[in-house]
Every structure is written in C-alpha cells, then in structure tokens.
Amino acid sequence: MRLSSLLVPSHIVLGLRSRTLREATGELLRRVTAFHPNVPLSQILQALMARENQESTALESGIGLPHARIPSLNDFYVLLGIAAAPLEEKGIDAIPIDLVFLILASNEKHGVMLQAMAAIGFLAQESDRLQQIRQARTREAVWGFIAESGLELQKTLRARDLMRPVAATVQEDTLLGEALDLMVATKTNELPVCGSTGRVIATVSTQEILEAAFPHYLGDIHDITFLDDFEPVNQFFRSESSVRVREIQELRPIVVDPDAPILQVLFYLKDRHRHFAYVQDQSQLVGVIDRDEVIARVFRP
Amino acid sequence: MDFSAYLAIAIFLITYVLIISEKVHKTAAALAGGCAMILCGVVKEEEALAAVDLEVIFLLCGMMIIVHFLAESGFFRYLAIRLAQMARGRPVPLLLLLCSGTAVLSAMVDNVTTVLLVAPVTFLITAAMGVSPIPYLIFEALASNVGGTATLIGDPPNILIASATGLTFNDFLFNLTPVAAVCLIFTLGAAVWAIRGEARVTADLRARIMEMDAPKAITDRKMLIKSTAVLGAVLAGFLMHGLLGVKPASIALSGATALLVLTRAAPSKVFKAVEWPTLFFFIGLFMVISGLVSTGVLERVAQGVLSLTGNSLLLTCMMVLWFGAIASALVDNIPLTVTLIPVIKDIIPAIAASTNTSVATVEAGLWWSLALGVCLGGNGTIVGASANVVVVEIARTNGREITFRQFLWYGLPVMLTTIVICSVYVFLRYIF
C-alpha cells in the first residue's frame, strides 16, 4: 500500500496560519474538507494533544507528526497541513516545523498507523521532495509529489523505522568515570563501545558497572541481606578514574542490520535481557533501538 | 581372551582416555563407551541396562534434591557466617572452623555441593577480613574430601561400594568415620601450618565480620525448618536402614519426595537442581564396566593382582589402598571405583580360600582399603576430586588463580600422610 493511497488530496490543507503545533493541528482538523469522522473534533484534538504532551512527535526536516489512537474511530485518516510560516516548535534536528502530518486510527488499525508513520519518516529523509511539497501551489500538486515519491507502507517494520541516532559512544580505553559522565549527560544507561573502525564491539551499561562492582562470589551467595556494607564494593566505586571500559564491558552487543525486522530485534532484546540493540550499516553504527521506546511506540504510538 | 574381550578393553581404554583428556564432556564419553559396548555386541543390551545401579542413581538424585531445598533456605550461608563469627574474625580459628564445618557437611551431603555453597561465603568473609582466600579454599576442598570419606553418602565412591556390597550406613560409620576423624585432625594441623605468619587481622576488619547479620542469611525459614527436619529424618533413616530393611536410595528418595510435597515446589524447577550430567556419567560407566565383566576381562585383572600380591591379604589391601589413592589423584575416582569393584569381588574368595581367613575379614580389609584410597587420594592433585576442581573454578571466576603446583604443595603432603595413617589403620584393624 502506498502512502499516497492513504492521503487523499481533499485531506491536504495549504497555508495554515497558526503559530503553534497545537493551533495548527486544530486548524487542520477544521479546514480539511471531506473529513467526517464519527468522533467529535474536540475529542480528536484532545487525544492528539494528550499524546503530544507525553512526548513531542516531531521528526526531522520540519515535519510534525501528531497522531492518536481513538478506540471508537471508524476509519483510518492521514491529513497533511502545510504552514504558511514555520511554527514555534522544532524537530529533533532543530528545524522549525512547517509540515504537519496528522494520523488518526482506531485500536485495530494501529499497525497501519505505525507503517504510515515509518513511511513519513522515510519522506523526512528526502529533502528535495520535501522542498517540492513546500513549494507546491495546490493540494493536488502536493499529493502528486507524494505519489511520485512512491513511498510504500511496509508490512514489516524494520530496525531503520524505529531506530534513533546514537547520542554518544566510547572506546575500550575510555575511563569508567568518563563513561559515567557521558551516560548522565545523554540520559542513557548504556553506551556502545566502538572499535577504531567505528564498529560496535561491546557495550557498557549501568548493569556492567554493577556487575563489576559486586564480586562474582556475591552472586553465588544469592542473597546478601545479612550485609549492610561491603568494602570491596566501595573500593570499586572509588576507582572510576583508574578502571577502563575494557575491564567491564559486555562483549556481546546486539548488532542488527537496518533491514532487520523489528520482530527479530525484539526477540534478541528479550532473549538477551538487554535494553538496546545497535543498528549497523556496512560496519558503521547508524542508530540504536531502545527497547522501552519500541514498546511504547508499538503499544502507545 | 576372545575378540570381544579385546574389543571391550579397547572401548574401555578409549572411554578412559576421553574422560581424562577432557576432549569431550566426561558424561558424553561414558555414555558413548556404554553405547559402544552394546552396539559392538560386547555385552547384551539387557545385561548392560541391568548393570545400571539404580540404588546409586536414586540415592544421589534424592540427596541432590534435599540439598537443593536446604541451600534455598540460606542454611549454608548462615552456617558459614556463624562459624566466622564464632572465630571472631581471627584467621586460624576461622580456618579451623570453616574446614571442620565443611568436613562435617561433606559427610552428610555431597562434597561438591558443600564446597559450592561454602566457597563463595569464604570469599566474602576473607575479603571482609582482608586476607587471601586461597589457603582457606584449598583446605576446604581437602577437608570436604576427608569428611566425605567418613560416611556412606559422603562421597560417590562410598555410595558405589555400599550398593555393590550391601554394606550399611552404620558399617561405614563404624569403619571409616574414626580414621576419617584422625585424618581430619591432621588436615586441620596442615591448614594451620599453611597460614602460619598470616598477617594479623585488625580490630576494625574483625568488627565487619561480627556486624554481619547472620540470621538474615536465612531467607526462607519455613523451608529451613522443613528441609532440616527432612534431612534429619533421612540421616536417622540411614542409621537404621539395616534394621528397617530399606535401602539408603529409598530413604533419600522418600525424603526428596516429602520435601516436594511439603513445599509444593514445582518439580520442573526442583529437578533443575539435579546434576543430570553426573547421574548419566554413572549410567554410562556402569554400561562400560558391564562389557568388561561379561567378557571376563576384570576376572583376568583380578588374577593378575593376586599373582602380584601372592594372595596376601595385607599386600592386596595395601595395593588397593595405594593404587586407589595414586590413581584417584590423577583420574576421576568414580570410574576408577566402578572398575575396581568387580575386580575386588573376584579377588575376595580366592584370598579367603588361600589364606584360610574368613570371607568377612577379607571383605572388610579390601572394601575399606578401596574406600579410603579412592576418597582420600583425590586430595593429591587439583584434578583428583570434583571438589578441588570446583574450588579452583570458583577462585578463577573471582579473579584468583590456584595453580596446579600451589594445590599440589598443600594437597600432596595431606594425601600421602592420610594414606599412611589409613595404611596403619587397615593393618591394625583388619589384618593384625
């Protein structure tokens, strides 16, 4: 199924005059023609804003992607609004939003919603096509450019659809203290360890740090409720400026191809009790898949 | 000897080489040997399967399950911490108490399980005290082998001997426990010598041990009560099994079953604690040895032994004791015992007849020589007993290396001296 098959010209609005994404969303819902959902617009807007308030849905290249699942909705909708001037909100690449793709789905259609979102994510990579869309004078022309892109809704979600850029990497000889600083700065609990060629060779996470801090024999004892304090553990935490990542890293990172189906990635994450899978394209780290994020996007898109 | 006897010897030797070389897992090697005996027609299928001693399998299996419940309750953690606190964090008393505790536990449950549970706590205690865990770990392994020698259920070779001979738990208690106690005293003496000059532990480090909240180590009081009660009943059952006319295997299996019922634990989870590779190792070995027995190979070996010792009970006992000890220091004592049992069975009537001694006297001398030799011989080297291997492995995973030479330095003198003690004991008690 093509993205252009879901987005009909009558669901495209040019020249949104709003200043914010919230206003633009409301304006788009009001101005779009041939849009007759069985749910009041106020309820739709409320659902969209509730989702937006959880976390911004903005992509890169000036695309906003407000979306919501509305259980009682009787159809699946993709709407597009093009703002006359950039909105106040910015995307993850700091470019102000001016293209508002709005997706509405019932619970049963949430799989299609994910696929449509992934397709729009691909469109965000095509800067020339986006330029054509922005410059189009009619909604038919806009639709034509989207149709020309030939973007299909993939039945299978793949790693590249749900990955995000890697915030930071470390090397094997990075000091534990530096790795900890990076984790705090990038608000993550795991960092990929890259070799000289940029390939992911290991990972270091708070789990590995704890495993290194607690001697192996404590694991064999299974329970340490009888201990209030234990000097060898304290000693480890005092040694962050002398311990190197190579001494504690986990040597079996989950590395997947960008085209790996999400099902496969989730299986690896489950099977290995890990939180992150690293997406590597021709030996180069191109993204990371966060288990919590995928679960949230699949179940609460 | 006919062709099938040569084939049996070849299969036996290949199996042994595979076990010793560790090229394949010893369980796989033993099972392969057993299957080869059947498939090559050395032994009939029904004969090989009948040779599998279910007494041994069920006794081991039952005790593994009982110990699993006891370990889950936190009993071993509690005991080790209490022993350390009784020693007030002083190195010598700590070493003596930990080794004695390990020996006593090993007499009641399997050696490997004992060291598996005691060694990690030893690491914890020695780390808190700031002393090296190595001598403690090595002597715990040695003490567990000595303690295991003392009873029918302490070490697998004793279980094998009991099953093959019908000797009771009390027979083991009366014949082996006294000499094992003497050997333990010597081992403890060696342990004290090993840590002579050990740095004094300062008061603040000793305080850390005393501040450990030992009762909290018991994580499941109900399970502790149930498992100690059942273990107590099982041990009482072992003491009386001769009178009751019930074999130890049935007692252990009944205890394990009682715990499964009392705790309502999922059997699928509990059975994961059973060391199936060990049980199948036994099964494979029984099948291999059945090939040697059915082809008359071991009978010829027995005749060879008799011609070497000139049918003398003393020489044969010493040969069994020392050969068993030296061989056990080099190879696994389980296959060794499985191999020697039929040889000794063949020797007994010949010696009794030629020396005009009662069969009971000859039996006593030879079976206890075998038990003492193969159990205590394991102390000689790092590979001599499973408990040694386990301790070394635990040390390695915790970043401490116990080298072959380091173990030999402590283990060999202990092994040689205890075997000398046993030689005197066997001579005085069964020959003199």
XYZ file of C-alpha atoms in Angstrom:
733
model
C 0.000 0.000 0.000
C 1.301 3.446 -0.969
C 1.353 6.435 1.358
C -0.359 8.417 -1.408
C -3.259 5.945 -1.336
C -3.977 6.830 2.270
C -3.535 10.581 1.888
C -6.205 11.844 -0.491
C -5.942 15.402 -1.935
C -9.031 16.513 -0.033
C -7.185 15.826 3.211
C -4.426 18.296 2.398
C -4.595 21.924 3.555
C -2.180 24.590 2.348
C -1.318 27.826 4.118
C -2.025 27.039 7.777
C -1.866 30.357 9.606
C -1.350 29.047 13.128
C 1.752 29.810 15.221
C 1.979 26.658 17.282
C 1.612 22.965 16.570
C -1.433 22.748 18.819
C -3.174 25.555 16.947
C -2.078 24.154 13.588
C -3.485 20.744 14.479
C -6.836 22.274 15.397
C -6.839 24.436 12.269
C -6.021 21.437 10.077
C -8.877 19.415 11.573
C -11.336 22.276 11.000
C -10.243 23.267 7.490
C -9.816 19.913 5.870
C -12.679 19.044 3.552
C -14.421 15.679 3.133
C -13.372 14.702 6.651
C -16.318 13.304 8.566
C -15.144 11.208 11.443
C -17.692 9.620 13.751
C -15.963 11.199 16.751
C -16.305 14.916 17.673
C -13.365 17.081 16.611
C -12.887 18.271 20.198
C -12.331 14.682 21.329
C -9.880 14.046 18.494
C -7.939 17.195 19.316
C -7.875 16.231 22.980
C -6.461 12.773 22.128
C -3.855 14.282 19.827
C -2.717 16.802 22.415
C -2.650 14.188 25.164
C -0.214 12.171 23.043
C 1.797 15.282 22.131
C 2.080 16.219 25.799
C 3.628 12.841 26.611
C 6.477 13.395 24.174
C 6.946 15.507 21.064
C 6.028 13.657 17.899
C 8.209 15.909 15.733
C 10.569 14.243 13.254
C 13.464 15.898 11.456
C 13.343 18.170 8.340
C 10.484 20.315 9.671
C 7.905 17.533 9.935
C 5.450 17.343 12.802
C 3.613 14.056 13.209
C 0.744 14.427 15.662
C -1.101 11.147 15.938
C -3.538 9.369 18.191
C -5.371 6.111 18.609
C -9.045 6.669 19.205
C -10.821 3.413 20.078
C -14.244 4.420 18.735
C -12.962 5.859 15.443
C -14.467 4.056 12.488
C -11.735 4.721 9.922
C -8.083 5.495 9.366
C -7.047 9.029 8.409
C -3.883 10.731 7.222
C -4.144 14.537 6.924
C -1.478 16.994 5.831
C -1.254 20.671 6.636
C 1.440 22.976 5.260
C 2.062 26.056 7.358
C 2.402 29.442 5.698
C 5.249 30.194 8.113
C 7.296 27.859 10.312
C 5.675 27.031 13.655
C 7.250 27.726 17.040
C 8.024 24.055 17.670
C 11.171 22.489 16.265
C 12.003 18.961 15.157
C 14.758 16.713 16.555
C 17.235 18.407 14.190
C 16.168 21.840 15.482
C 14.476 22.799 12.176
C 11.130 24.546 12.805
C 8.050 22.526 11.846
C 6.057 23.584 8.800
C 4.668 20.265 7.536
C 2.052 18.717 9.799
C 1.178 15.098 9.025
C -1.745 14.092 11.215
C -2.651 10.434 11.671
C -5.748 9.064 13.372
C -6.528 5.394 13.825
C -8.741 3.077 15.760
C -7.156 0.462 18.027
C -7.490 -2.184 15.328
C -5.599 -0.055 12.809
C -2.606 0.769 14.942
C -0.389 -1.497 12.850
C -1.197 0.570 9.745
C -0.575 3.707 11.766
C 2.934 2.534 12.635
C 3.599 1.700 8.989
C 2.318 5.109 7.855
C 4.491 6.819 10.458
C 7.503 4.857 9.244
C 6.731 5.874 5.636
C 6.533 9.542 6.672
C 9.834 9.024 8.479
C 11.351 7.968 5.156
C 9.846 11.006 3.461
C 11.644 13.165 6.041
C 14.936 11.864 4.574
C 14.065 13.151 1.079
C 14.927 16.843 1.325
C 14.380 17.571 -2.408
C 10.921 16.015 -2.310
C 10.029 18.000 0.806
C 11.171 21.168 -0.941
C 8.821 20.402 -3.864
C 5.955 19.770 -1.441
C 6.564 23.055 0.374
C 6.649 24.994 -2.904
C 3.531 23.362 -4.394
C 0.646 25.779 -5.030
C -2.246 23.284 -4.953
C -3.126 20.310 -2.837
C -3.289 18.173 -5.971
C 0.300 19.136 -6.716
C 1.303 18.264 -3.164
C -0.406 14.891 -3.475
C 1.305 14.407 -6.845
C 4.764 14.883 -5.318
C 3.963 12.432 -2.548
C 2.652 9.950 -5.090
C 5.827 10.441 -7.156
C 7.920 9.505 -4.135
C 6.405 6.029 -4.415
C 6.676 5.530 -0.648
C 5.056 2.263 0.359
C 3.749 1.214 3.721
C 5.948 -1.665 4.643
C 4.066 -4.572 6.079
C 7.062 -5.369 8.210
C 8.513 -2.737 10.478
C 12.265 -2.762 10.311
C 15.112 -1.615 12.509
C 15.645 1.517 10.431
C 11.991 2.529 11.014
C 12.312 2.660 14.775
C 15.975 3.441 15.377
C 17.184 6.773 16.685
C 20.585 8.394 16.373
C 23.268 7.310 18.830
C 23.858 10.062 21.374
C 27.396 9.049 22.365
C 29.947 6.286 22.009
C 33.033 5.280 23.991
C 36.218 3.362 23.239
C 37.690 0.426 25.107
C 40.293 2.601 26.821
C 37.789 5.226 27.947
C 37.873 5.637 31.711
C 34.834 4.451 33.643
C 34.422 7.946 35.099
C 34.218 9.474 31.597
C 31.701 6.844 30.514
C 29.583 7.607 33.577
C 29.709 11.344 32.761
C 28.537 10.590 29.208
C 25.700 8.402 30.474
C 24.493 11.164 32.740
C 24.863 13.837 30.044
C 22.993 11.829 27.402
C 20.449 10.453 29.875
C 21.113 6.840 28.932
C 22.126 3.817 30.951
C 24.148 2.187 28.184
C 26.793 3.268 25.708
C 28.123 1.393 22.691
C 31.847 0.681 22.724
C 33.264 1.255 19.234
C 36.485 -0.038 17.758
C 38.880 2.028 15.676
C 36.818 1.388 12.531
C 33.611 2.628 14.120
C 32.126 -0.852 14.531
C 30.303 -1.661 17.742
C 32.420 -4.213 19.577
C 30.863 -4.123 23.040
C 28.593 -2.177 25.315
C 28.979 -0.690 28.744
C 25.955 -0.074 30.867
C 24.972 0.515 34.454
C 24.363 -3.246 34.600
C 28.016 -3.977 33.714
C 29.174 -1.360 36.204
C 27.160 -3.037 38.950
C 28.371 -6.468 37.886
C 31.969 -5.287 38.082
C 31.364 -3.607 41.429
C 29.918 -6.700 43.051
C 32.418 -9.580 43.191
C 31.302 -12.766 41.473
C 31.090 -14.721 44.713
C 28.319 -12.460 45.969
C 26.257 -13.704 43.041
C 26.961 -17.292 44.091
C 25.743 -16.495 47.595
C 22.423 -15.393 46.006
C 21.364 -13.173 48.884
C 23.246 -10.586 50.914
C 20.565 -9.299 53.244
C 22.942 -10.003 56.128
C 25.405 -7.386 54.814
C 24.928 -3.654 55.360
C 28.184 -2.578 53.859
C 30.987 -4.290 51.957
C 34.351 -2.675 51.447
C 35.301 -4.345 48.109
C 32.199 -2.785 46.525
C 33.007 0.639 47.959
C 36.560 0.234 46.708
C 35.334 -0.309 43.160
C 33.230 2.837 43.187
C 36.258 4.818 44.335
C 38.255 3.555 41.347
C 36.287 5.171 38.500
C 39.356 7.145 37.415
C 41.523 4.065 37.030
C 39.123 1.425 35.680
C 38.825 1.348 31.902
C 35.761 0.386 29.905
C 37.510 -2.709 28.512
C 37.665 -4.189 32.013
C 33.915 -4.204 32.489
C 32.366 -4.112 29.015
C 29.868 -6.661 27.767
C 31.368 -8.283 24.711
C 28.193 -9.498 23.042
C 26.325 -6.408 21.901
C 23.141 -6.910 19.921
C 24.008 -5.626 16.473
C 21.399 -5.722 13.728
C 21.151 -4.729 10.122
C 18.970 -1.691 9.302
C 16.632 -4.035 7.417
C 16.225 -6.460 10.307
C 12.520 -6.874 11.129
C 11.530 -5.319 14.437
C 10.137 -8.688 15.497
C 13.653 -10.118 15.259
C 15.160 -7.183 17.153
C 12.578 -7.500 19.929
C 13.303 -11.221 20.161
C 17.030 -10.542 20.636
C 16.293 -7.886 23.253
C 14.006 -10.247 25.133
C 16.254 -13.257 24.777
C 19.390 -11.499 25.960
C 17.699 -9.340 28.587
C 19.121 -6.201 27.004
C 17.677 -2.732 26.611
C 19.451 -1.620 23.444
C 20.175 -3.040 20.011
C 22.656 -1.287 17.745
C 21.925 -0.777 14.075
C 24.996 -1.127 11.931
C 25.108 -0.488 8.207
C 28.218 -1.769 6.444
C 30.240 -1.771 9.660
C 29.132 1.728 10.619
C 26.947 2.415 13.612
C 23.896 4.244 12.277
C 21.397 4.063 15.104
C 20.158 2.477 18.264
C 16.911 0.760 19.114
C 15.700 1.323 22.639
C 13.533 -1.490 23.965
C 11.358 0.813 26.073
C 10.910 3.200 23.176
C 9.897 0.428 20.780
C 7.435 -0.985 23.277
C 5.972 2.488 23.818
C 5.729 3.147 20.081
C 4.214 -0.215 19.294
C 1.677 -0.215 22.115
C 1.202 3.533 22.609
C 2.133 5.052 19.242
C 40.794 -63.995 25.628
C 38.470 -63.842 22.656
C 37.902 -60.990 20.236
C 35.031 -59.466 22.229
C 37.319 -59.184 25.271
C 39.890 -57.244 23.249
C 37.076 -55.083 21.881
C 35.832 -54.453 25.425
C 39.339 -53.411 26.511
C 39.678 -51.102 23.513
C 36.324 -49.431 24.200
C 37.155 -49.123 27.900
C 40.561 -47.559 27.201
C 39.193 -45.130 24.611
C 36.462 -44.116 27.075
C 39.020 -43.580 29.817
C 41.310 -41.557 27.555
C 38.372 -39.383 26.511
C 37.397 -38.831 30.157
C 40.931 -37.990 31.255
C 41.788 -35.818 28.262
C 38.517 -33.855 28.630
C 38.329 -33.702 24.835
C 34.628 -34.385 25.221
C 32.486 -33.990 28.306
C 33.051 -36.946 30.621
C 29.338 -37.764 30.607
C 29.286 -37.921 26.824
C 32.446 -40.069 26.862
C 30.991 -42.534 29.381
C 27.664 -42.796 27.561
C 29.461 -43.244 24.231
C 31.539 -46.040 25.757
C 28.437 -47.695 27.175
C 26.565 -47.485 23.882
C 29.638 -48.782 22.014
C 29.734 -51.835 24.287
C 26.137 -52.636 23.291
C 26.336 -51.714 19.611
C 29.558 -53.678 19.099
C 27.940 -56.723 20.637
C 30.379 -56.904 23.561
C 27.506 -57.065 26.015
C 23.825 -57.820 25.558
C 21.571 -54.807 25.741
C 19.526 -56.136 28.671
C 22.717 -57.071 30.518
C 24.198 -53.581 30.085
C 20.987 -51.873 31.184
C 20.619 -54.193 34.159
C 24.149 -53.231 35.190
C 22.995 -49.654 35.763
C 22.801 -49.481 39.537
C 19.561 -47.655 40.311
C 20.456 -47.703 44.002
C 23.324 -45.353 43.265
C 21.350 -43.167 40.854
C 18.370 -42.689 43.172
C 20.473 -42.135 46.276
C 22.454 -39.399 44.534
C 19.337 -37.905 42.975
C 17.420 -37.888 46.266
C 20.256 -36.244 48.171
C 20.710 -33.613 45.433
C 17.061 -32.629 45.790
C 17.197 -32.480 49.604
C 20.337 -30.331 49.497
C 18.704 -28.040 46.946
C 15.917 -27.236 49.411
C 18.399 -26.742 52.233
C 20.512 -24.396 50.103
C 17.450 -22.403 49.005
C 16.644 -21.668 52.631
C 20.018 -19.946 53.138
C 21.215 -22.561 55.644
C 24.749 -22.828 54.252
C 25.194 -19.036 54.176
C 24.018 -18.810 57.758
C 26.278 -21.604 58.926
C 29.410 -20.177 57.287
C 28.774 -16.704 58.709
C 28.095 -18.073 62.186
C 31.318 -20.089 62.024
C 33.216 -16.934 61.041
C 31.621 -15.073 63.926
C 32.442 -17.896 66.316
C 36.054 -17.469 65.196
C 35.654 -13.725 65.912
C 37.335 -12.974 62.591
C 40.693 -14.454 63.640
C 42.397 -16.279 60.739
C 43.422 -19.540 62.453
C 40.166 -20.250 64.313
C 38.280 -19.210 61.176
C 40.217 -21.665 59.033
C 39.732 -24.455 61.572
C 36.003 -23.842 61.921
C 35.359 -23.443 58.196
C 37.303 -26.609 57.378
C 35.685 -28.601 60.191
C 32.254 -27.344 59.165
C 32.945 -28.256 55.552
C 34.119 -31.733 56.558
C 31.043 -32.392 58.701
C 28.693 -31.099 55.988
C 30.530 -33.194 53.389
C 29.936 -36.271 55.492
C 26.205 -35.589 55.343
C 25.820 -34.239 51.832
C 27.799 -34.386 48.625
C 31.309 -32.806 48.678
C 30.829 -30.777 45.540
C 27.583 -29.281 46.795
C 29.230 -28.427 50.091
C 32.161 -26.560 48.579
C 29.900 -24.912 46.011
C 27.933 -23.399 48.868
C 30.723 -22.720 51.340
C 33.411 -21.341 48.987
C 31.546 -18.142 47.943
C 30.879 -17.274 51.600
C 34.550 -17.953 52.325
C 35.448 -15.430 49.633
C 33.130 -12.911 51.243
C 34.483 -13.448 54.740
C 38.146 -13.365 53.732
C 37.539 -10.248 51.605
C 35.922 -8.562 54.598
C 38.913 -9.575 56.715
C 41.406 -8.511 54.054
C 43.166 -11.919 53.929
C 43.897 -14.195 50.985
C 41.094 -16.716 50.375
C 43.406 -19.228 48.655
C 44.575 -21.368 51.635
C 41.033 -21.335 53.031
C 39.610 -22.568 49.733
C 42.248 -25.253 49.204
C 41.848 -26.633 52.726
C 38.068 -26.537 52.470
C 38.353 -28.788 49.400
C 40.782 -31.097 51.208
C 38.561 -31.188 54.304
C 35.486 -31.903 52.203
C 37.225 -34.935 50.680
C 38.279 -36.154 54.121
C 34.793 -35.545 55.540
C 33.178 -37.245 52.568
C 35.257 -40.348 53.271
C 33.578 -40.765 56.642
C 30.108 -41.881 55.589
C 28.197 -43.896 53.033
C 26.691 -40.770 51.477
C 29.736 -38.509 51.781
C 31.455 -39.366 48.529
C 30.155 -41.153 45.397
C 32.759 -43.994 45.623
C 31.292 -44.924 49.026
C 27.797 -44.987 47.549
C 29.088 -47.275 44.779
C 30.794 -49.595 47.265
C 27.743 -49.705 49.533
C 25.448 -50.537 46.682
C 27.736 -53.250 45.326
C 28.358 -54.892 48.694
C 25.273 -54.279 50.801
C 27.370 -52.570 53.486
C 25.153 -50.358 55.637
C 25.401 -46.727 56.655
C 26.462 -47.845 60.112
C 29.157 -50.120 58.670
C 30.666 -47.034 57.056
C 30.196 -45.051 60.257
C 31.967 -47.635 62.414
C 34.768 -48.425 59.981
C 35.521 -45.160 58.209
C 34.451 -42.318 60.494
C 37.136 -42.927 63.173
C 40.003 -42.949 60.709
C 38.483 -40.034 58.761
C 38.361 -38.062 62.025
C 42.065 -38.716 62.595
C 42.810 -37.692 59.007
C 40.761 -34.530 59.506
C 42.753 -33.608 62.599
C 45.932 -33.988 60.596
C 44.460 -31.949 57.726
C 43.499 -29.170 60.135
C 47.028 -29.208 61.502
C 48.365 -28.808 57.994
C 45.905 -25.959 57.418
C 47.174 -24.098 60.484
C 50.730 -24.620 59.275
C 49.746 -23.276 55.840
C 48.610 -19.913 57.160
C 51.320 -19.544 59.764
C 52.584 -15.986 59.792
C 49.361 -14.762 58.175
C 49.051 -11.037 58.833
C 47.047 -10.254 61.929
C 43.567 -9.019 61.138
C 42.949 -5.596 62.641
C 40.090 -4.930 65.026
C 38.058 -2.888 62.526
C 38.204 -5.679 59.938
C 37.206 -8.249 62.552
C 34.333 -5.980 63.517
C 32.990 -6.242 59.959
C 32.545 -9.983 60.401
C 30.866 -9.556 63.767
C 28.499 -6.942 62.324
C 27.153 -9.289 59.657
C 23.540 -10.014 60.456
C 23.711 -13.817 60.261
C 20.008 -14.553 60.919
C 19.153 -12.516 57.833
C 21.098 -15.056 55.767
C 18.167 -17.392 56.296
C 15.865 -16.254 53.539
C 13.122 -18.854 53.927
C 12.550 -20.002 57.487
C 9.703 -22.345 56.647
C 11.832 -24.099 54.058
C 14.729 -24.257 56.511
C 12.530 -25.982 59.096
C 11.093 -28.406 56.564
C 14.412 -29.227 54.894
C 16.400 -29.669 58.137
C 13.602 -31.828 59.556
C 13.591 -33.999 56.452
C 17.406 -34.178 56.327
C 17.394 -35.182 59.987
C 14.811 -37.872 59.316
C 16.784 -39.099 56.304
C 20.012 -39.291 58.326
C 18.138 -41.179 61.070
C 16.766 -43.454 58.365
C 20.316 -44.098 57.118
C 21.412 -45.001 60.653
C 18.597 -47.517 60.922
C 18.325 -48.746 57.358
C 19.889 -52.066 58.240
C 17.218 -52.633 60.868
C 14.424 -51.274 58.727
C 15.411 -53.362 55.749
C 15.152 -50.324 53.473
C 17.991 -49.288 51.194
C 19.527 -45.774 51.507
C 18.297 -44.928 47.995
C 14.667 -45.394 49.038
C 15.227 -43.292 52.163
C 16.838 -40.433 50.221
C 14.190 -40.564 47.515
C 11.428 -40.574 50.144
C 12.997 -37.523 51.793
C 13.186 -35.701 48.473
C 9.588 -36.601 47.690
C 8.462 -35.457 51.150
C 10.052 -32.068 50.534
C 8.408 -31.786 47.124
C 5.048 -32.427 48.767
C 5.656 -30.265 51.856
C 6.953 -27.235 49.987
C 4.647 -27.650 46.982
C 7.590 -26.600 44.837
C 7.265 -27.124 41.098
C 9.108 -30.370 40.259
C 10.261 -28.843 36.961
C 12.152 -26.180 38.935
C 13.485 -28.522 41.604
C 14.707 -31.085 39.079
C 16.887 -28.417 37.520
C 18.990 -28.673 40.676
C 19.673 -32.348 39.969
C 23.073 -32.795 38.389
C 21.874 -34.887 35.488
C 25.313 -34.975 33.807
C 26.704 -36.671 36.936
C 23.888 -39.228 37.022
C 24.303 -40.046 33.334
C 28.065 -40.257 33.853
C 27.351 -43.072 36.310
C 24.912 -44.716 33.919
C 27.472 -44.689 31.098
C 30.203 -46.072 33.346
C 28.029 -48.923 34.599
C 27.383 -49.905 30.998
C 31.078 -49.721 30.055
C 32.114 -51.855 33.015
C 29.370 -54.382 32.235
C 31.250 -55.033 28.977
C 34.475 -55.769 30.849
C 32.675 -58.007 33.337
C 30.742 -60.036 30.775
C 33.846 -60.716 28.699
C 35.832 -61.853 31.741
C 38.444 -59.102 31.424
C 38.154 -57.968 35.030
C 38.394 -61.572 36.203
C 41.776 -61.762 34.487
C 42.824 -58.470 36.052
C 41.871 -59.911 39.451
C 44.013 -62.988 38.749
C 46.869 -60.656 37.812
C 46.505 -58.736 41.069
C 46.531 -61.987 43.058
C 49.673 -63.217 41.350
C 51.340 -59.883 42.119
C 50.440 -59.949 45.793
C 50.837 -63.679 46.208
C 47.308 -63.958 47.634
C 48.458 -61.990 50.710
C 45.624 -60.028 52.308
C 47.988 -57.381 53.672
C 49.718 -56.805 50.333
C 46.441 -56.813 48.447
C 44.889 -54.320 50.875
C 47.941 -52.056 50.605
C 47.925 -52.373 46.853
C 44.239 -51.462 46.651
C 44.705 -48.582 49.106
C 47.794 -47.065 47.471
C 46.880 -47.820 43.885
C 43.394 -46.406 44.556
C 44.893 -43.288 46.139
C 47.538 -42.596 43.492
C 45.154 -43.319 40.621
C 42.473 -41.133 42.225
C 44.917 -38.266 42.432
C 45.338 -38.473 38.687
C 41.954 -39.552 37.355
C 38.332 -39.268 38.417
C 37.715 -41.616 41.347
C 34.212 -42.551 40.158
C 35.186 -44.559 37.046
C 38.114 -45.941 38.984
C 35.823 -47.273 41.705
C 33.323 -48.640 39.204
C 36.214 -50.531 37.564
C 37.804 -51.805 40.774
C 34.629 -53.072 42.456
C 34.194 -56.147 40.203
C 37.957 -56.850 40.409
C 37.810 -56.876 44.219
C 34.682 -59.017 44.170
C 36.656 -61.601 42.183
C 39.669 -61.398 44.495
C 37.854 -61.894 47.812
C 37.035 -65.648 47.610
C 40.493 -66.527 46.312
C 42.297 -64.732 49.158
C 39.897 -66.108 51.751
C 40.484 -69.640 50.489
C 44.254 -69.426 50.143
C 44.916 -67.657 53.466
C 42.327 -69.583 55.406
C 40.771 -66.295 56.509
C 37.045 -65.641 56.782
C 35.434 -64.002 53.789
C 34.094 -61.274 56.105
C 37.629 -60.336 57.213
C 38.932 -60.236 53.657
C 35.918 -58.229 52.570
C 36.384 -55.714 55.375
C 40.053 -55.210 54.640
C 39.599 -54.788 50.912
C 36.423 -52.709 50.766
C 37.602 -50.231 53.400
C 41.012 -50.031 51.732
C 39.291 -49.209 48.472
C 37.011 -46.603 50.055
C 39.856 -44.887 51.904
C 42.208 -44.991 48.937
C 39.897 -43.601 46.286
C 38.272 -40.984 48.540
C 41.426 -39.592 50.140
C 43.592 -39.999 47.041
C 41.597 -37.203 45.414
C 43.382 -34.726 47.684
C 46.688 -35.308 45.888
C 46.202 -33.014 42.922
C 43.983 -30.279 41.614
C 42.210 -32.780 39.306
C 41.947 -35.547 41.874
C 38.462 -34.731 43.126
C 35.465 -32.821 41.868
C 35.518 -30.614 44.976
C 39.058 -29.484 44.100
C 38.050 -28.630 40.552
C 35.003 -26.696 41.791
C 37.033 -24.653 44.275
C 39.641 -23.814 41.649
C 36.895 -22.767 39.255
C 35.196 -20.564 41.863
C 38.563 -18.939 42.609
C 39.198 -18.363 38.900
C 35.822 -16.721 38.271
C 36.614 -14.392 41.141
C 39.963 -13.404 39.695
C 42.137 -15.634 41.915
C 44.244 -18.334 40.316
C 45.013 -21.562 42.167
C 47.818 -23.209 40.216
C 48.436 -26.956 39.903
C 51.683 -26.574 41.837
C 50.075 -24.451 44.550
C 47.406 -27.090 45.154
C 49.978 -29.875 44.989
C 52.085 -28.101 47.635
C 49.267 -28.418 50.167
C 47.321 -31.379 48.778
C 50.034 -33.968 48.158
C 51.505 -33.992 51.697
C 47.963 -34.213 53.112
C 47.105 -37.066 50.752
C 50.321 -39.012 51.425
C 50.097 -38.597 55.181
C 46.423 -39.540 55.369
C 47.079 -42.637 53.261
C 49.925 -43.596 55.597
C 47.514 -43.125 58.520
C 44.986 -45.323 56.701
C 47.615 -47.981 55.956
C 48.352 -48.240 59.659
C 44.633 -48.266 60.430
C 43.860 -51.019 57.906
C 46.767 -53.099 59.136
C 45.864 -52.752 62.820
C 42.136 -53.165 62.414
C 41.714 -55.727 59.657
C 44.998 -57.632 59.257
C 46.846 -57.653 62.578
